[in-house]
Tab-separated table of C-alpha atoms in Angstrom:
chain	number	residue	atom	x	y	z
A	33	UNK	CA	14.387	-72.777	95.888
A	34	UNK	CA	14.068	-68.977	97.312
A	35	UNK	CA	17.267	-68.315	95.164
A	36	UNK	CA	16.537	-69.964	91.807
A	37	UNK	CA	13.109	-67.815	92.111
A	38	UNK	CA	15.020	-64.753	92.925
A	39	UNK	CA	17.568	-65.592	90.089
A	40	UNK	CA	14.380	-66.220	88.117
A	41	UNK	CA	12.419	-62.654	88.510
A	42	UNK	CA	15.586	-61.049	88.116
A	43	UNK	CA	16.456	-62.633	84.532
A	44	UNK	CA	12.563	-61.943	83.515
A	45	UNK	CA	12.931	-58.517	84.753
A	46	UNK	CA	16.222	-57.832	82.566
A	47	UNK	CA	14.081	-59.600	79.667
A	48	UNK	CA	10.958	-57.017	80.361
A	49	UNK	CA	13.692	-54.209	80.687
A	50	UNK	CA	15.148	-54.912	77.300
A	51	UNK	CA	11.800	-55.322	75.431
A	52	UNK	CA	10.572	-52.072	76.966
A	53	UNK	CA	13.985	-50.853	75.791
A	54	UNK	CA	13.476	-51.969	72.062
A	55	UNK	CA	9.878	-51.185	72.023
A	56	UNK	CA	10.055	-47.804	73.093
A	57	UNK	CA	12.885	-47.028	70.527
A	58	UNK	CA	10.906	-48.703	67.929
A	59	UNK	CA	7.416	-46.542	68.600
A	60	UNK	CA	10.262	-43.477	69.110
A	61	UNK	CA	11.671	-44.622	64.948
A	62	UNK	CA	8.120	-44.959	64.005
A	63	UNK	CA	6.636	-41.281	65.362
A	64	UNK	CA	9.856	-40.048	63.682
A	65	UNK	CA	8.510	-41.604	60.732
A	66	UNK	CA	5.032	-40.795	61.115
A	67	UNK	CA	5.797	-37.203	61.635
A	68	UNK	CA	8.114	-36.912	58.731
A	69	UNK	CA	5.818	-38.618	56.447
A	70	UNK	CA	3.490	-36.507	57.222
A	71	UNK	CA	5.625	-32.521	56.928
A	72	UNK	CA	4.149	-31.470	53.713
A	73	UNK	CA	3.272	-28.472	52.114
A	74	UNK	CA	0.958	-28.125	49.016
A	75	UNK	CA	1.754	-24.922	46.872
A	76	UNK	CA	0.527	-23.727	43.694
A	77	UNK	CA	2.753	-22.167	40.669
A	78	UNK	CA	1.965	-20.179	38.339
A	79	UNK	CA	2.955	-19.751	34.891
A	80	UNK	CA	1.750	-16.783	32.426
A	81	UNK	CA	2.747	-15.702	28.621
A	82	UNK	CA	1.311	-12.732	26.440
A	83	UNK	CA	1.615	-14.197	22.914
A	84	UNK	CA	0.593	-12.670	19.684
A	85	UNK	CA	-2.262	-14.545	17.647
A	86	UNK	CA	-1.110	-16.607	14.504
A	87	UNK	CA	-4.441	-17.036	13.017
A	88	UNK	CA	-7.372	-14.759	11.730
A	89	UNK	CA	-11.123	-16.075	11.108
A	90	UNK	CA	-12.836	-12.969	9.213
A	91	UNK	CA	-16.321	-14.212	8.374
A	92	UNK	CA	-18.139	-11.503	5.734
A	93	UNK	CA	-21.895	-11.951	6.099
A	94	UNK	CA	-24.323	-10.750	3.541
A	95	UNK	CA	-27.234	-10.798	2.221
A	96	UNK	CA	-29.654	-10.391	-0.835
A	97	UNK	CA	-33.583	-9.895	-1.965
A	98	UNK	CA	-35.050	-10.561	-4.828
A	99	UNK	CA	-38.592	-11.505	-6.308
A	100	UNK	CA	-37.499	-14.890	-8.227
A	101	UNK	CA	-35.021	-17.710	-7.118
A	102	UNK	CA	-32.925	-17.142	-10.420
A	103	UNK	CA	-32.388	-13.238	-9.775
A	104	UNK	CA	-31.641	-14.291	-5.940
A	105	UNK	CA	-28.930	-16.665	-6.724
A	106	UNK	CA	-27.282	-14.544	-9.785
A	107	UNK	CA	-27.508	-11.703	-6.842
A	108	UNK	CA	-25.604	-13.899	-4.155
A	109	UNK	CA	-23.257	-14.673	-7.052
A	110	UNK	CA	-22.301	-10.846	-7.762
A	111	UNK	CA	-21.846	-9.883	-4.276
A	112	UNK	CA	-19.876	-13.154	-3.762
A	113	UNK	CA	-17.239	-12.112	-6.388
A	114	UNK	CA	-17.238	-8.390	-5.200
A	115	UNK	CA	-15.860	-9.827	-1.751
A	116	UNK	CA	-13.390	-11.753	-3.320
A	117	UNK	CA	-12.528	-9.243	-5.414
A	118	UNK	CA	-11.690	-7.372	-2.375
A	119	UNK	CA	-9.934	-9.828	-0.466
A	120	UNK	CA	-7.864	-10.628	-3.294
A	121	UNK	CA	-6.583	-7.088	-3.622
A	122	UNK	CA	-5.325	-7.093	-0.390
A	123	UNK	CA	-3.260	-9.751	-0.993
A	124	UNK	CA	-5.739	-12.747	0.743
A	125	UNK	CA	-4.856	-16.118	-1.131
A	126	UNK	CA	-7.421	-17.701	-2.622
A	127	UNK	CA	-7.476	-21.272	-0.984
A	128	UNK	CA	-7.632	-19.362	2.153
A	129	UNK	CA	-10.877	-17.961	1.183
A	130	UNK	CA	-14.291	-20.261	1.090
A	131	UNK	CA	-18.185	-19.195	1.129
A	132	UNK	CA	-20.933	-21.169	3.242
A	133	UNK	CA	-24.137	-22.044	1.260
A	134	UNK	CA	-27.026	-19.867	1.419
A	135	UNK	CA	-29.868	-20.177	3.430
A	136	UNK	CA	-33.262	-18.990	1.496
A	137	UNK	CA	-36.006	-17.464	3.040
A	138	UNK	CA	-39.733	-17.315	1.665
A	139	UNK	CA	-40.660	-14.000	3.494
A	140	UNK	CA	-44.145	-14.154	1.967
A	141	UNK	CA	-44.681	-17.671	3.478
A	142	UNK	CA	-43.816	-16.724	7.093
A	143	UNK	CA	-46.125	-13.585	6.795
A	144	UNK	CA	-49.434	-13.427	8.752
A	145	UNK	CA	-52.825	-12.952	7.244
A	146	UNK	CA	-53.605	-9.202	6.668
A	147	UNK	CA	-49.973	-8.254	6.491
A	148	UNK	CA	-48.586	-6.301	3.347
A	149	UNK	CA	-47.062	-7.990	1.027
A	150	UNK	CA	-42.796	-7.847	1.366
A	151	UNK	CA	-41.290	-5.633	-1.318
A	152	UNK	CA	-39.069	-8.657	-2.210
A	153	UNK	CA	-40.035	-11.514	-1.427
A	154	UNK	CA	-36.776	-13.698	-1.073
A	155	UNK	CA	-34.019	-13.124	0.638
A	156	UNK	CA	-30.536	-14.675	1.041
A	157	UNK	CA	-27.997	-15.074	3.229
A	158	UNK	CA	-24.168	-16.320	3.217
A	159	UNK	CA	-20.518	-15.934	4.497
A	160	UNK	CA	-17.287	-15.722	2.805
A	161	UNK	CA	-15.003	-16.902	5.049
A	162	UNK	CA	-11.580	-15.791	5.321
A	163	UNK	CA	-8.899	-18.249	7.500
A	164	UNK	CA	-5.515	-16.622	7.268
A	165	UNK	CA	-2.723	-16.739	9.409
A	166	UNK	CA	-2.165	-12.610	8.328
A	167	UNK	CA	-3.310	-11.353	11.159
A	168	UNK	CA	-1.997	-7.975	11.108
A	169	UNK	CA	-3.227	-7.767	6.993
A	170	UNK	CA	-6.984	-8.842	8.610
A	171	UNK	CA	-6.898	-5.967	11.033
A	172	UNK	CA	-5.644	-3.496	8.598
A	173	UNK	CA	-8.511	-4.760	6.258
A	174	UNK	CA	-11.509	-4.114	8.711
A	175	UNK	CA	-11.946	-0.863	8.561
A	176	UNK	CA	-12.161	-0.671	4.899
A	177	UNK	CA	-15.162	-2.612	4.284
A	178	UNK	CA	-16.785	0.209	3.669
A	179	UNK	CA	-15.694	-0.080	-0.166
A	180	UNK	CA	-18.185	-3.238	-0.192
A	181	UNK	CA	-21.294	-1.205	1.177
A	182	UNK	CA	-20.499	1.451	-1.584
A	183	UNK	CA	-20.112	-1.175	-4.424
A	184	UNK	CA	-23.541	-2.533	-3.035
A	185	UNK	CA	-22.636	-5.099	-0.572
A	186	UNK	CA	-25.212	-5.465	2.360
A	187	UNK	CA	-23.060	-6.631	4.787
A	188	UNK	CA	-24.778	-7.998	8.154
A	189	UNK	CA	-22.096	-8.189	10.995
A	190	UNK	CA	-23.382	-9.209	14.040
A	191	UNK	CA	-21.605	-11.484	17.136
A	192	UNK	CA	-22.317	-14.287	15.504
A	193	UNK	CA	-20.376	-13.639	12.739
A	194	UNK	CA	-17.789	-11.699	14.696
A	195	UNK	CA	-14.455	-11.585	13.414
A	196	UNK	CA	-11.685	-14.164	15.665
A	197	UNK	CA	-8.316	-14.335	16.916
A	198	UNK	CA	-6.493	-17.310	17.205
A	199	UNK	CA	-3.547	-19.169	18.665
A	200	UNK	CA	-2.171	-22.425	17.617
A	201	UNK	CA	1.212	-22.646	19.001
A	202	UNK	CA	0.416	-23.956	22.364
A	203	UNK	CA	2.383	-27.053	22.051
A	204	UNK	CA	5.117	-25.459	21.374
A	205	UNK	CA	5.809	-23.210	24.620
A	206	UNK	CA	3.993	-25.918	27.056
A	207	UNK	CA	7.104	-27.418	28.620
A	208	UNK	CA	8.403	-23.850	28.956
A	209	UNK	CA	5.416	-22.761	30.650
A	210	UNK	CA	5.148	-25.661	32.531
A	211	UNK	CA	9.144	-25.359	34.155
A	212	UNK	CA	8.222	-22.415	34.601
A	213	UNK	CA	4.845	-22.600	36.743
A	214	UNK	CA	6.740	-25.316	38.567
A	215	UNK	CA	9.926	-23.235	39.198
A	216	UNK	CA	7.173	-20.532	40.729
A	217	UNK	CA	5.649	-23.712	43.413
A	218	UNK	CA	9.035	-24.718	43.952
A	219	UNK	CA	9.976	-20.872	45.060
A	220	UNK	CA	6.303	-20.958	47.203
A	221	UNK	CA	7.177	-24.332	49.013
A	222	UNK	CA	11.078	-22.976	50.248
A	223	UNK	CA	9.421	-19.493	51.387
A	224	UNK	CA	7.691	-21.807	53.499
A	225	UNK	CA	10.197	-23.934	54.684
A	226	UNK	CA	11.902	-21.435	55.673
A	227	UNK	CA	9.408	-19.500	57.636
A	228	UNK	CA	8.877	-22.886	59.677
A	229	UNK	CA	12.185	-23.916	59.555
A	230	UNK	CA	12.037	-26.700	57.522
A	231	UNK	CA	13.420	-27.590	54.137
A	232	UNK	CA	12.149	-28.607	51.253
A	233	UNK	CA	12.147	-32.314	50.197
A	234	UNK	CA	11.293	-34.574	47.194
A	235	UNK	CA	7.751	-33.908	45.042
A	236	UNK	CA	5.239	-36.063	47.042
A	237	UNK	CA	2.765	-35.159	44.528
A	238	UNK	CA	1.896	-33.028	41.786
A	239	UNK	CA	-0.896	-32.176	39.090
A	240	UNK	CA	-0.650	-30.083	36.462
A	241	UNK	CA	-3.673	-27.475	35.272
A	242	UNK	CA	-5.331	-26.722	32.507
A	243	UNK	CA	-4.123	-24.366	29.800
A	244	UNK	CA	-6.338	-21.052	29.368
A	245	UNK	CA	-6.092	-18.799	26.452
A	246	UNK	CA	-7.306	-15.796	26.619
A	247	UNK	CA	-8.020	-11.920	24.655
A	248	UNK	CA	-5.512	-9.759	26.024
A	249	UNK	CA	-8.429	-7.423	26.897
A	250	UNK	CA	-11.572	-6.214	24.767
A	251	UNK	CA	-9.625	-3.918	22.654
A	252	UNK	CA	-5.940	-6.456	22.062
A	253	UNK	CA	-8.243	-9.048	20.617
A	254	UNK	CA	-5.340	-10.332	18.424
A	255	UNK	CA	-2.677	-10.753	21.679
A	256	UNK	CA	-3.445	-13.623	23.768
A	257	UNK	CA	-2.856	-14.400	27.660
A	258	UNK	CA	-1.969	-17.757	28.365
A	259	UNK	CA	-1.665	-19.038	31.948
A	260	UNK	CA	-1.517	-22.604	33.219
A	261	UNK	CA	-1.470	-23.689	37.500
A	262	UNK	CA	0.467	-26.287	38.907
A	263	UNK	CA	-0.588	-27.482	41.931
A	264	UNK	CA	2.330	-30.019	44.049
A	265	UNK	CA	3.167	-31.654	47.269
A	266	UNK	CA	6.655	-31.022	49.060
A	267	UNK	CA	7.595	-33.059	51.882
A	268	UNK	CA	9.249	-31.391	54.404
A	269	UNK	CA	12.409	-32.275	56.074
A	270	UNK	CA	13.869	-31.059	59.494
């Protein structure tokens, strides 16, 4: 009996010794695992292109005064062909030209009592609006509005009616830009890796900013910056 027990504990004890054998290698795979899974680095890539504009919105705002409705609107009609007039001898196409509708203001109705009379008492306003994709004719034209104050023109420029620079193309250099702000993470991540001896692995995750267009500065209006941020997940392998 003494030696079947003794052959007994010894068989459970090379039983316990194997589990404790497999178990510990198992918890040993599955910190390796653990610790793997979790070696990441998160890096950001940037990707940035100075582009000119393709696309000019020239809004000329004017306006006129005059005692009756029918001298007001033959008024807005004369200075409305002196613009085009203009336009079209700089070469602007017509069906890229169009006018607003006026907007009409009693300036005798809005006065207070006691006030003097206005010296005309209508007055007129309205844009012709010029959508071109000539930029560089729109910014050689600015300065010589000047021949539409002479001819009579009261032209009202103000921010609202600012002149703008546009670009359209964007669809067409996104996958560049995007390679390339992705290139830049992927050059981030191995710096990285290599700085904590590591290297770098598959794309655990990744998300891709949005585009922003920009003005060049306050005086390159028609050049545009256009950046766009990347932000992805390497895992890192020993």
């Amino acid at each position: 009996m003494a030696e079947g027990r003794v052959l007994g504990a010894g068989v459970l004890g090379a039983l316990l010794a194997i589990g404790l054998v497999w178990s510990g290698g198992h918890l040993e795979d599955a910190a390796r695992t653990w610790k793997q899974a979790d070696r990441r680095v998160t890096v950001k890539g940037l990707a940035e292109r100075q582009v000119p504009a393709d696309m000019a919105l020239w809004p000329l705002h004017y306006s006129v005064t005059a005692n009756r409705l029918e001298r007001l609107q033959a008024e807005l009609a004369e200075d409305e062909q002196r613009i085009r007039a203009f336009l079209e001898e700089r070469g602007f196409a017509a069906d890229h030209v169009s006018v607003t509708p006026p907007s009409v203001r009693d300036l005798q109705a809005e006065q207070s009592g006691g006030q003097a009379p206005p010296e005309e008492r209508y007055r007129a306003e309205a844009t012709v609006l010029v959508r071109t994709p000539r930029v560089a004719e729109v910014k050689a034209a600015l300065p010589e509005t000047g021949v539409l104050v002479r001819e009579g023109v009261l032209l009202s420029p103000n921010y609202q009616y600012r002149t703008e620079f546009l670009f359209t193309g964007l669809e067409g250099i996104k996958p560049d830009m995007i390679a390339a702000a992705t290139a830049d993470a992927r050059r981030a991540a191995e710096q990285f890796a290599e700085d904590s001896g590591s290297e770098v692995g598959t794309i655990q995750r990744a998300s891709q900013g949005y585009f922003s267009i920009e003005d060049l500065d306050s005086y390159t209006p028609d050049v545009k910056r256009v950046r766009v941020v990347t932000t992805i997940d390497y895992a890192l392998e020993e």
